[in-house]
Coordinates of C-alpha atoms and ligand atoms in Angstrom, one line a residue:
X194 CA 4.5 -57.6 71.2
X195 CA 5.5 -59.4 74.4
X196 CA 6.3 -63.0 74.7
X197 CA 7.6 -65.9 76.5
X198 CA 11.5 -66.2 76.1
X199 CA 13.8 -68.6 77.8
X200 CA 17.3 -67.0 77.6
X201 CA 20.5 -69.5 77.7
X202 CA 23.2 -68.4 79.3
X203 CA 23.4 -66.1 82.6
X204 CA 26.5 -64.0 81.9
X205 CA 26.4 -59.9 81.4
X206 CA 24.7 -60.6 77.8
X207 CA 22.2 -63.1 79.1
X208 CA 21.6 -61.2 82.5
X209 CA 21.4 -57.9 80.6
X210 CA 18.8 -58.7 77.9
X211 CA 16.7 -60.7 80.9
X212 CA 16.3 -57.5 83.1
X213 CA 15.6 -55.3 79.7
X214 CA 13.1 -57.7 78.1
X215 CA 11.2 -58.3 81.5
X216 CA 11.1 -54.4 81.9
X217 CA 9.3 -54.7 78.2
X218 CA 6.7 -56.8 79.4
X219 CA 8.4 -59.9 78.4
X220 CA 7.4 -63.4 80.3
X221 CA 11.3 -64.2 80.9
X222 CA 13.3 -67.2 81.8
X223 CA 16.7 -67.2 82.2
X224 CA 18.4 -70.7 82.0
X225 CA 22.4 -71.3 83.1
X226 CA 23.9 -73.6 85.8
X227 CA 25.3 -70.4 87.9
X228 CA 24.1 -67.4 86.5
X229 CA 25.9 -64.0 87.4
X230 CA 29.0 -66.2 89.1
X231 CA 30.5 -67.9 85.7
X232 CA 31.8 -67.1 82.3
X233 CA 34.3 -64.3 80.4
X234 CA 31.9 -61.8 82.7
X235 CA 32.6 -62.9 85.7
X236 CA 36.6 -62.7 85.6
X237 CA 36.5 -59.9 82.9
X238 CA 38.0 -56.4 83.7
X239 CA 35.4 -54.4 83.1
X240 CA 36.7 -51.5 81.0
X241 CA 34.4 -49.3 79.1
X242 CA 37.1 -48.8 76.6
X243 CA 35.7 -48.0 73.2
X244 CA 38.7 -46.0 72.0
X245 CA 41.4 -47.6 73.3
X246 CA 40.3 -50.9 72.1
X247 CA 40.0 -49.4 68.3
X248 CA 42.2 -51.4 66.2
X249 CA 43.5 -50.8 62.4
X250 CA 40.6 -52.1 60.3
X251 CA 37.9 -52.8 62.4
X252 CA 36.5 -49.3 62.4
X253 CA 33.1 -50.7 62.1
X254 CA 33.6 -52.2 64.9
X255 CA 34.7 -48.9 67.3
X256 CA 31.4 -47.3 65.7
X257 CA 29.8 -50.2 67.1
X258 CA 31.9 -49.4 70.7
X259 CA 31.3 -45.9 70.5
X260 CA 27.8 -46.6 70.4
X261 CA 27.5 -49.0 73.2
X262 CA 29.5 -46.3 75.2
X263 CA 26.7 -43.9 74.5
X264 CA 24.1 -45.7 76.1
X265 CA 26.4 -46.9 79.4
X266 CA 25.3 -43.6 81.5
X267 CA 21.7 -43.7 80.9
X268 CA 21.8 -48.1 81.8
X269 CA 23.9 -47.7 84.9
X270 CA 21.9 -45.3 86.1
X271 CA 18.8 -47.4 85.9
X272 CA 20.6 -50.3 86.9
X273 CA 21.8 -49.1 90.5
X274 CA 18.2 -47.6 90.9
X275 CA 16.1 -50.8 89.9
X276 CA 18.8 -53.3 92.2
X277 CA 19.8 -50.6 94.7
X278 CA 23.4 -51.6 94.5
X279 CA 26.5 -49.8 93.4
X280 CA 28.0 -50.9 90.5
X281 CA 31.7 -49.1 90.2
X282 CA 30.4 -47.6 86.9
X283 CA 33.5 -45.1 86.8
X284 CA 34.1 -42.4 84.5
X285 CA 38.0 -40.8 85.4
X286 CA 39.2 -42.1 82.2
X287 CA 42.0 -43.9 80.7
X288 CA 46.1 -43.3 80.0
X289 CA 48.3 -45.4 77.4
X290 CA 51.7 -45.1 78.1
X291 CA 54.5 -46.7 75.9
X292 CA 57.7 -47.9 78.0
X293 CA 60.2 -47.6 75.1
X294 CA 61.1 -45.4 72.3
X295 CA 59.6 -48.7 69.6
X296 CA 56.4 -48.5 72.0
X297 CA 56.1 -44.6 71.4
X298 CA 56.3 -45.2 67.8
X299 CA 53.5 -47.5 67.8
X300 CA 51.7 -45.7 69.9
X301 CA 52.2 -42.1 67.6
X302 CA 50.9 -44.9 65.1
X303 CA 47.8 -45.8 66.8
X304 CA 47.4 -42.1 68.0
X305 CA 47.0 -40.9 63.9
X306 CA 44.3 -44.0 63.5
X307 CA 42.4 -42.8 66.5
X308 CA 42.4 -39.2 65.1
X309 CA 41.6 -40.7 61.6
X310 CA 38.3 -41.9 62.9
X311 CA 37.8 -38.6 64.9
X312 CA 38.2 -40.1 68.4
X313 CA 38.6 -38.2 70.9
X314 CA 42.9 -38.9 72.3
X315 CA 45.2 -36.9 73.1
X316 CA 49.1 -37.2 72.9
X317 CA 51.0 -36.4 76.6
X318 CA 54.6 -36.6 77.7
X319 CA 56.3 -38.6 80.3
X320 CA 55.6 -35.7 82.6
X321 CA 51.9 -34.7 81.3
X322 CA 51.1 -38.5 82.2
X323 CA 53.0 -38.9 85.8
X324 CA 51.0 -35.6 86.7
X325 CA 47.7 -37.7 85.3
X326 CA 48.5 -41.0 87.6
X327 CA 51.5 -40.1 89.9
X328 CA 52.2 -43.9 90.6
X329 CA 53.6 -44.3 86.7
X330 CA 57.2 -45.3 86.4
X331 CA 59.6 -42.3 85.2
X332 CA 60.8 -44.5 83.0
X333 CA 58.4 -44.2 80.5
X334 CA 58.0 -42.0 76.9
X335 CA 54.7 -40.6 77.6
X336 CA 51.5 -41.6 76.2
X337 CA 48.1 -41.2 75.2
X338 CA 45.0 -39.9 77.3
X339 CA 41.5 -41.0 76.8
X340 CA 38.6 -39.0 78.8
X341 CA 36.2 -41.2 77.0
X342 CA 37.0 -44.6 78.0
X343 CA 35.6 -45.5 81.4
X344 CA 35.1 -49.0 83.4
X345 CA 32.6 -50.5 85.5
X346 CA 33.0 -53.4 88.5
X347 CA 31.7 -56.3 86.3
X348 CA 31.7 -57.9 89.3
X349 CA 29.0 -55.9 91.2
X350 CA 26.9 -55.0 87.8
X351 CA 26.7 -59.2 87.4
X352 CA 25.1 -58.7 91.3
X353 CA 23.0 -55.9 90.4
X354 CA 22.0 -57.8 87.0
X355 CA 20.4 -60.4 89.0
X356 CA 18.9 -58.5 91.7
X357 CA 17.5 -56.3 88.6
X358 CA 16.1 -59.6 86.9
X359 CA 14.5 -61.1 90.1
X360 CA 12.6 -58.0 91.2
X361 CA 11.7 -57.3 87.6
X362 CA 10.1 -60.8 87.3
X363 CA 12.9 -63.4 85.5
X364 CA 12.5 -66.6 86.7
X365 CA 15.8 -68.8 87.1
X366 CA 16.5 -72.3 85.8
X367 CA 20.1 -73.4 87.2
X368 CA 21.1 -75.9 84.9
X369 CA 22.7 -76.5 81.6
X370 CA 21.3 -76.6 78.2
X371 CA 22.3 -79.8 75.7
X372 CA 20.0 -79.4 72.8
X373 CA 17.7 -76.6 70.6
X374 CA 15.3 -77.0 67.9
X375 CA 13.5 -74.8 65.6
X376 CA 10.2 -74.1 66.9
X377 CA 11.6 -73.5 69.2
X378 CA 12.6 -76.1 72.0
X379 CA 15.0 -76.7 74.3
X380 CA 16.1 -79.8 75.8
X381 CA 18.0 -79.6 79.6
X382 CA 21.0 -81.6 80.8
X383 CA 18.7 -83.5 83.0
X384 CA 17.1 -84.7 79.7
X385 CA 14.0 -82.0 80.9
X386 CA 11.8 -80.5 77.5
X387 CA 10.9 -77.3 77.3
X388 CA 8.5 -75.6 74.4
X389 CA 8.7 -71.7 75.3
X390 CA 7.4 -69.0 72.7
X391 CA 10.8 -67.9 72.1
X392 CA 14.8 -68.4 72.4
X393 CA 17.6 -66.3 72.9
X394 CA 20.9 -67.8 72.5
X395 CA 23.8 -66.4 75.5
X396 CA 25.6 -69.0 76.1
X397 CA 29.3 -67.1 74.9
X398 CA 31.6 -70.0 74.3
X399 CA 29.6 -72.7 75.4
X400 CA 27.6 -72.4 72.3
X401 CA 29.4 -75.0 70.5
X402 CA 28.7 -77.3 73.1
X403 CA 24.8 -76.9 72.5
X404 CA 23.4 -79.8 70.0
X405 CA 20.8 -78.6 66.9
X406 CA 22.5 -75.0 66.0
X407 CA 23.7 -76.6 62.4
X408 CA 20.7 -74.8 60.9
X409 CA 20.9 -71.6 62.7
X410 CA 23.0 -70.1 60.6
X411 CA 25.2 -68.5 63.2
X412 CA 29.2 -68.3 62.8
X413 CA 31.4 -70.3 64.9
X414 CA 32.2 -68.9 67.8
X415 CA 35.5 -69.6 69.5
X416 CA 36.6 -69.6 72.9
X417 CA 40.4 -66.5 73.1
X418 CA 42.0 -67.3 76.1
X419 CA 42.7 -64.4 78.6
X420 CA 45.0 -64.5 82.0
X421 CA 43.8 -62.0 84.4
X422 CA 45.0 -61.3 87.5
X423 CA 43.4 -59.2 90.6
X424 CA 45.5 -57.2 93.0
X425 CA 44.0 -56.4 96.5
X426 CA 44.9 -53.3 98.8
X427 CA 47.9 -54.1 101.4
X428 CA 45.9 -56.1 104.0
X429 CA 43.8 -54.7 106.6
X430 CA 45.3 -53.6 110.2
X431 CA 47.4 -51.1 108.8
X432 CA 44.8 -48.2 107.8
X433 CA 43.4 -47.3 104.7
X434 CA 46.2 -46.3 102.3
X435 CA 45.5 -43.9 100.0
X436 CA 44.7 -46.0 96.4
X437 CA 47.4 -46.7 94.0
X438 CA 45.8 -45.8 90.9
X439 CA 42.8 -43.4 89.9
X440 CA 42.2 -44.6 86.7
X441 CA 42.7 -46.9 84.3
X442 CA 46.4 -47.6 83.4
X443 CA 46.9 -49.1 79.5
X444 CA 50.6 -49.8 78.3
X445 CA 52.8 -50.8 75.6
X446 CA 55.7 -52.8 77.3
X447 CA 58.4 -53.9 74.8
X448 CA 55.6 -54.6 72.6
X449 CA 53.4 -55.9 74.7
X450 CA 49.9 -54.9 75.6
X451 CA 48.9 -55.1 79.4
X452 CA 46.5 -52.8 81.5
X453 CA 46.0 -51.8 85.2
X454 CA 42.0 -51.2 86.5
X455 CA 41.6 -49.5 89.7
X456 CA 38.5 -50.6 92.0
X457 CA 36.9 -48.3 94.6
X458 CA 38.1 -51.0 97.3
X459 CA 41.8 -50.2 96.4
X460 CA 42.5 -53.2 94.2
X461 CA 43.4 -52.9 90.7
X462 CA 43.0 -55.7 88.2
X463 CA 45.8 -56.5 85.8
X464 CA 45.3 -58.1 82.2
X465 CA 45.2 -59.8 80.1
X466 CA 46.6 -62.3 77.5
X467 CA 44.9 -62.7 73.9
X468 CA 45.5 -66.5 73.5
X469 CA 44.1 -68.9 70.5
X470 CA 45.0 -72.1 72.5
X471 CA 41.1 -74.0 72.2
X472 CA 39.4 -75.3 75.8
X473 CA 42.7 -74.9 77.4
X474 CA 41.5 -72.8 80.7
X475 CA 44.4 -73.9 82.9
X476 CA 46.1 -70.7 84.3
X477 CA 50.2 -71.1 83.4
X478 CA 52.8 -69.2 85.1
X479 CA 54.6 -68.1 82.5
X480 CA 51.5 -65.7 81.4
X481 CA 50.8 -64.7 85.2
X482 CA 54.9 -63.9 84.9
X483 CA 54.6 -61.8 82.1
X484 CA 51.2 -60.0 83.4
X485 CA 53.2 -59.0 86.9
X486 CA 56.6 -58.2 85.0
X487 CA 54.4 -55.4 82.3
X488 CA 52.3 -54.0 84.6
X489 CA 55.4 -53.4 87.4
X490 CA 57.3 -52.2 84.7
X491 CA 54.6 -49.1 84.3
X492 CA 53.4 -48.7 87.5
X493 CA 56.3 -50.1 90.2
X494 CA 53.8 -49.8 93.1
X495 CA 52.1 -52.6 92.4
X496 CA 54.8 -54.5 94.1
X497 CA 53.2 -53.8 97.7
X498 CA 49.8 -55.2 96.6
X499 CA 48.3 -58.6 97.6
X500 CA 48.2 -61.2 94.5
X501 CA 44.4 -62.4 95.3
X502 CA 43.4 -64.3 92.4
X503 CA 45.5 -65.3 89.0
X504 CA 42.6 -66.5 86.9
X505 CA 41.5 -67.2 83.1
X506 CA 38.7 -66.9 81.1
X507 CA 37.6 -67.3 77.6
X508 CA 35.8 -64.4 75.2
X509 CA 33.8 -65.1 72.7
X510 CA 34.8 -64.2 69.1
X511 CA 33.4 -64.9 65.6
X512 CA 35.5 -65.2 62.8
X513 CA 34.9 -61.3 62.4
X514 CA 35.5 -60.1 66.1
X515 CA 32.1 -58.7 65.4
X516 CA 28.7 -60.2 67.5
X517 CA 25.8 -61.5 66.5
X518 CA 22.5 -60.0 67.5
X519 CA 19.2 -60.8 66.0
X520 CA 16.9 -63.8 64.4
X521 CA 18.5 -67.2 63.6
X522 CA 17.5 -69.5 60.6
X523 CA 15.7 -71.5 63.2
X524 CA 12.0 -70.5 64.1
X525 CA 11.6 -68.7 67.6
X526 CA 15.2 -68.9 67.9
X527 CA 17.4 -65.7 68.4
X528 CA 20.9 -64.7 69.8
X529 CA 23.3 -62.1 71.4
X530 CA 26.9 -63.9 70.4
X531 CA 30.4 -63.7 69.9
X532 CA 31.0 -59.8 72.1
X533 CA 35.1 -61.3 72.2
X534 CA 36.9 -58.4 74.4
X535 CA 33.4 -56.2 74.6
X536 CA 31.2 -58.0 75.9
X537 CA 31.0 -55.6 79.7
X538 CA 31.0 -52.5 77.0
X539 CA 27.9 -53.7 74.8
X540 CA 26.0 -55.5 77.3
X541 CA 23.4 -51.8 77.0
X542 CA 23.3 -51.8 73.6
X543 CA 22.8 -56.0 73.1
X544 CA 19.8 -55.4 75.5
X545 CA 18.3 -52.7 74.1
X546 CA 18.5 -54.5 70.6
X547 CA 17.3 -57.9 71.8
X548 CA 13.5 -55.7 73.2
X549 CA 13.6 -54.6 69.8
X550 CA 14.2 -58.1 67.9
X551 CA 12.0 -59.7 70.2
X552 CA 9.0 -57.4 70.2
X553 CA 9.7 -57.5 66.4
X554 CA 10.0 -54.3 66.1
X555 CA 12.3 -52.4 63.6
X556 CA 15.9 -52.4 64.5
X557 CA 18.8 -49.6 63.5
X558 CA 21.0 -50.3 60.5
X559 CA 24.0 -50.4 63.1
X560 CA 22.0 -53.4 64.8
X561 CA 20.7 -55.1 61.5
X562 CA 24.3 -55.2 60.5
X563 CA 24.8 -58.0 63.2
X564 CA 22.0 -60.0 62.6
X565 CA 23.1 -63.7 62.0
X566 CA 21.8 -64.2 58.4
Ligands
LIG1630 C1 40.4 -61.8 80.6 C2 39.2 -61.1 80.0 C3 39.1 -59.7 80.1 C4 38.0 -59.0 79.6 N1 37.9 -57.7 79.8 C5 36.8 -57.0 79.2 C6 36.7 -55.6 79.4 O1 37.5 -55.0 80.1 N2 35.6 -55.0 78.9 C7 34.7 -55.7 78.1 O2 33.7 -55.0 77.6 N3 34.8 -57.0 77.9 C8 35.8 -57.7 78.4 N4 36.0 -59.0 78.2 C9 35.0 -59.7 77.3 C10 33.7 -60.0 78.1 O3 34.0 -60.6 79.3 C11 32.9 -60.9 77.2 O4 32.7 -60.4 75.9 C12 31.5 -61.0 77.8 O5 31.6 -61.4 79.2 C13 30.7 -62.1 77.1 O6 29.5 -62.2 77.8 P1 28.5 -63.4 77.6 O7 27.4 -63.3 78.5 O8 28.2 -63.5 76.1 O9 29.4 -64.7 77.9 P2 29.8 -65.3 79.3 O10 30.1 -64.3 80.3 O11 30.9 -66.3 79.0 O12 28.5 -66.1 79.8 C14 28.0 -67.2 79.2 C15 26.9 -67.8 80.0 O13 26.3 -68.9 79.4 C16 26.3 -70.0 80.2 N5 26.3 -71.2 79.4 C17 27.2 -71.7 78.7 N6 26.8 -72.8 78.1 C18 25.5 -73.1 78.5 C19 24.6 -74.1 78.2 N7 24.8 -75.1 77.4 N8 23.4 -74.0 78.8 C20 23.1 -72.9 79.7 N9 24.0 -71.9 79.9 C21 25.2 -72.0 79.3 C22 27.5 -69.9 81.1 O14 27.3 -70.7 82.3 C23 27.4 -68.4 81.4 O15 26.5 -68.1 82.4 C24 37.0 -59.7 78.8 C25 37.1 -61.1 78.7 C26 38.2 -61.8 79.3 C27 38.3 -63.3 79.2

């Protein structure tokens, strides 16, 4: 049944369920100060990653991944027809490598939990992985290759998000929500009232910040710090080098996590810190230190890149690491929360659910399982 709906929040979860619920006949309104430029999805890295982001315990969780993977073809597809613009969606696929003998261990650990769920990894040698991305370090102990995990530019699918959104009908409101009421309503930083049909909460970690949720039943959600770096191609004037990396470079460095995502343009992001520190968003150089040390330790090439932006942003997490997708406590208010480190991966499958909680039409176990009550 479609409706009015005022989404808040213009980030790939916002943006996302605005372009599906307009192309469902939805009346839609998307409300954010700088929507598509802002947030975790605007410095995120953008990796598709639902295997090599499965961790012991959460299993529920990768079937959730594996599932957002599934539908990433059929939406990118769409996507760059609808805006007409290129979106990196890139499908090479991923390589873990471990630097030390302690990092192959835990990465033969990791290997038997990913087989334990059925996923589909393989183990490779020093030698297997060098001839999979030449620019490795010889150095290393092998690793672990993933066909199945893929990226996208979030960049450039936040552009084509819009563009989507505006052609498809979504009317934007650039400015900040304070307050929300049951009913619903919403009340604007400018002190503005609005009574639309419906509400869809997307604000990621500024959802704290919004007055009137104590009702809603929704967990807290809390911002995890992440330091994130992007690397740009040896500058211009000197030809086109050939690019670095292919694909998408994960490692274990003494223990430490750190990953390497090539770009079509030649540049490769490099991230990222997991840090519980609150609002801090400042970018230290200890963790931009530590970020340049891991990733030259696995691929030494890096060296000759341009540093072009050392940046932080903050994912939203629930206590469970798990979102929250459906109907509120509060009448006419719904919301897409809490995506922590997946948000880029399950933006597809958030959208797809929100045309299916808003229409009120039946939704998939899988989906009910995240719904806020
Ligand atoms: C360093 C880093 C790397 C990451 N890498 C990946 C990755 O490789 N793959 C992946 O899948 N995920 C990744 N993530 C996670 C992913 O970025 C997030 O899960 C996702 O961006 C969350 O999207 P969102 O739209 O919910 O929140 P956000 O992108 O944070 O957007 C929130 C939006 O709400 C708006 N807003 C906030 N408060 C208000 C208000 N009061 N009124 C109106 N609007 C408001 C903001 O302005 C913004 O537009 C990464 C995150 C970080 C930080």
């Amino acid at each position: 049944m479609p409706s009015s709906v005022y989404i808040v929040g213009g980030g790939v979860i916002g943006l996302s369920c605005a372009w599906e619920l307009s192309r469902n006949g939805h009346d839609v309104t998307v409300v954010a100060p700088t929507p598509g430029r802002d947030g975790a999805s605007w410095v995120a890295a953008g990796m598709l990653a639902p295997v090599t982001e499965a961790q012991f315990g959460e299993s529920a969780l990768t079937a959730l991944l594996l599932e957002g993977a599934r539908l990433w073809p059929g939406f990118a597809a769409a996507l760059e027809e609808a805006s007409g613009q290129a979106i990196g969606y890139d499908t090479t696929g991923t390589v873990t490598v471990a630097l030390d003998t302690s990092d192959r261990a835990s990465l033969d650990d990791l290997l038997a939990y990913q087989h334990s769920l059925g996923l589909d990894a393989h183990r490779r040698n020093a030698t297997e992985c060098r001839r999979l991305v030449p620019a490795l370090s010889p150095a290393l102990r092998g690793g672990i290759e993933v066909p199945g995990d893929h990226q996208v530019d979030n960049r450039a699918l936040l552009g084509a998000l819009a563009t989507a959104c505006r052609g498809a009908g979504v009317t934007f409101v650039e400015a900040a929500v304070c307050a929300v009421a049951a009913g619903p309503g919403l009340v604007l930083a400018d002190g503005h009232r609005l009574r639309p049909e419906h509400v869809l909460l997307a604000a990621g970690t500024g959802l704290p910040g919004i007055a009137g949720l104590e009702a809603s039943g929704l967990p807290a959600v809390r911002p995890v710090k992440g330091h994130i770096l992007r690397l740009g191609p040896p500058a211009a004037g000197r030809g086109a080098p050939a690019p670095l990396l292919e694909r998408t470079v994960r490692g274990l460095v003494h223990g430490r996590s750190v990953y390497l995502v090539p770009r079509r343009d030649g540049s490769v992001v490099v991230g990222a810190t997991v840090e519980e520190c609150g609002d801090d968003t400042a970018v230290r150089a200890g963790a931009v230190h530590e970020l340049l040390c891991d990733a030259r330790a696995i691929v030494p090439g890096i060296d000759e890149l341009e540093l072009c932006e050392a940046a932080t942003g903050m994912r939203p997490a629930t206590p469970d690491n798990t979102p929250c997708i459906g109907w509120t406590a509060m009448e006419g208010v719904a919301a897409a929360v809490g995506h922590y480190r997946n948000g880029i991966l399950l933006a597809p499958l958030t959208a797809a659910a929100a045309v299916d909680v808003l229409g009120r039409r039946p939704v998939s176990p899988l989906v009910e399982s995240l719904a806020p009550a």
